[in-house]
mmCIF file of C-alpha atoms in Angstrom:
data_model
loop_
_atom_site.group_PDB
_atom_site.id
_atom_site.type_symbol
_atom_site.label_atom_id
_atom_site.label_comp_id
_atom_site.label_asym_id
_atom_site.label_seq_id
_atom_site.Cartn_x
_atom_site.Cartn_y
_atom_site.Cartn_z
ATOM 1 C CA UNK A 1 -6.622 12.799 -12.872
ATOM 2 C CA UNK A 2 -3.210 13.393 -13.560
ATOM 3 C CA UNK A 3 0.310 14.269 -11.944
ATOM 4 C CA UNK A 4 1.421 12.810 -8.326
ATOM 5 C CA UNK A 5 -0.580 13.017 -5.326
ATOM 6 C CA UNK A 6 0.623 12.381 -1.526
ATOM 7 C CA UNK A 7 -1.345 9.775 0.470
ATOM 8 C CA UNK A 8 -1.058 8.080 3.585
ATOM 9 C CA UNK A 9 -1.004 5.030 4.465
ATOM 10 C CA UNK A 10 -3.035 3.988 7.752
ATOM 11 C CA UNK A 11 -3.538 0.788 9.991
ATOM 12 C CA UNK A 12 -1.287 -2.305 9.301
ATOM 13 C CA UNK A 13 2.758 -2.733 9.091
ATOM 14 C CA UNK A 14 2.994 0.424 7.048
ATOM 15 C CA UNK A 15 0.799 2.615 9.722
ATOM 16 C CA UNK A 16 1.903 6.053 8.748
ATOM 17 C CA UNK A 17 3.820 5.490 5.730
ATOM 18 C CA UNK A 18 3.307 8.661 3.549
ATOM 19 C CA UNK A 19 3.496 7.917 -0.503
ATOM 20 C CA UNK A 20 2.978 9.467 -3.930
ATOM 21 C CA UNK A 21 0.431 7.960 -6.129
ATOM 22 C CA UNK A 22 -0.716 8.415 -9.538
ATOM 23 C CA UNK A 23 -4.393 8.390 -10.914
ATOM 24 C CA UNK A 24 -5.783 7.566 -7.380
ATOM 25 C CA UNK A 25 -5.516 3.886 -7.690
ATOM 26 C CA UNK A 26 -7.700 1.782 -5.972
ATOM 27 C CA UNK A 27 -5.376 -0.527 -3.852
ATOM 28 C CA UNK A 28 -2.020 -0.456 -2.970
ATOM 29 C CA UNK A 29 -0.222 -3.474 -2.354
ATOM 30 C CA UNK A 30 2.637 -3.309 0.341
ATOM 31 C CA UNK A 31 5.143 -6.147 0.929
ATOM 32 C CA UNK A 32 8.005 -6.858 3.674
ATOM 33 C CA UNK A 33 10.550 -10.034 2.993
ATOM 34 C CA UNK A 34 10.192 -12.940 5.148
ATOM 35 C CA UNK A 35 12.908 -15.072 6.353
ATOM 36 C CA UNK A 36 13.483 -18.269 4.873
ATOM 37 C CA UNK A 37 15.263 -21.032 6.749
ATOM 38 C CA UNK A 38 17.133 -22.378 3.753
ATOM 39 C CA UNK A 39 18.755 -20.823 1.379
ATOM 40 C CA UNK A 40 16.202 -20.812 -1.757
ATOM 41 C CA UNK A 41 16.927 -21.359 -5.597
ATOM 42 C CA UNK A 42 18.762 -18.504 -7.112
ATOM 43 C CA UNK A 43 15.918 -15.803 -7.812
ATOM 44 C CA UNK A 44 13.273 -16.814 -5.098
ATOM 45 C CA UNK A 45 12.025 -14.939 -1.912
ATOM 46 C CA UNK A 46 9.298 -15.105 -0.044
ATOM 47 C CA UNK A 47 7.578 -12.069 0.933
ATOM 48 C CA UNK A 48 4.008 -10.861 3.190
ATOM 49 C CA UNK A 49 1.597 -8.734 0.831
ATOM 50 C CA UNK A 50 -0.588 -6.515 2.794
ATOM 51 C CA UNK A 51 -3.499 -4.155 0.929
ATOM 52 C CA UNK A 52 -4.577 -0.934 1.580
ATOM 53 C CA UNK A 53 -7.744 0.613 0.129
ATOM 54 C CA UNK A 54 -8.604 3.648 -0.617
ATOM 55 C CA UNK A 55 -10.976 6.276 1.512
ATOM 56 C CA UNK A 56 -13.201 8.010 -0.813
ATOM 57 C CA UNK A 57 -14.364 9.992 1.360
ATOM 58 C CA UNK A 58 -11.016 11.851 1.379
ATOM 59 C CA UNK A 59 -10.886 14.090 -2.014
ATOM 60 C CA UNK A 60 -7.590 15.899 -1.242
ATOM 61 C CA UNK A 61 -4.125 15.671 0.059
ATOM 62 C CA UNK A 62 -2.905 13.345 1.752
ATOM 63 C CA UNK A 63 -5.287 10.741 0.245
ATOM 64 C CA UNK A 64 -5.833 8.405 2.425
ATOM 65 C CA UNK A 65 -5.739 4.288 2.164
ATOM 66 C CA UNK A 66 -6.738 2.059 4.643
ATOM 67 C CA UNK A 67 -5.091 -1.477 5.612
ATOM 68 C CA UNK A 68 -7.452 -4.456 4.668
ATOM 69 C CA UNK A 69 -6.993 -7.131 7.288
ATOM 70 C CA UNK A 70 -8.793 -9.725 5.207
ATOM 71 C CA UNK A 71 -5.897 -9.378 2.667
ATOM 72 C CA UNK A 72 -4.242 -12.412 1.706
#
């Protein structure tokens, strides 16, 4: 597979979210900053990573990827 498909993006924070992928990958791994209390060392941030799998029971546009909520 080749060239830049639209897929979707469903359940989670990014409910919704519509994307273009590239060799229907597997996972896609979404992340949103989190606050920090402090201010950290020059370079660091903390951030949330949330997955979303794919559907492969979707075959064409939008591909669809579903939010794992046993993500780390």
């Amino acid at each position: 597979m080749t060239g830049w498909e639209t897929a979707v993006l469903t359940g989670g924070p990014a409910n919704g979210l519509r994307i273009k992928v590239s060799d229907r990958p597997r996972v896609i791994q979404v992340t949103r900053p989190c606050p920090v209390e402090a201010a950290p060392p020059d370079g660091v941030r903390a951030e949330a990573v949330y997955l979303y799998r794919r559907d492969y029971t979707v075959t064409t546009e939008p591909l669809r990827y579903g939010f794992d909520i046993a993500s780390p």
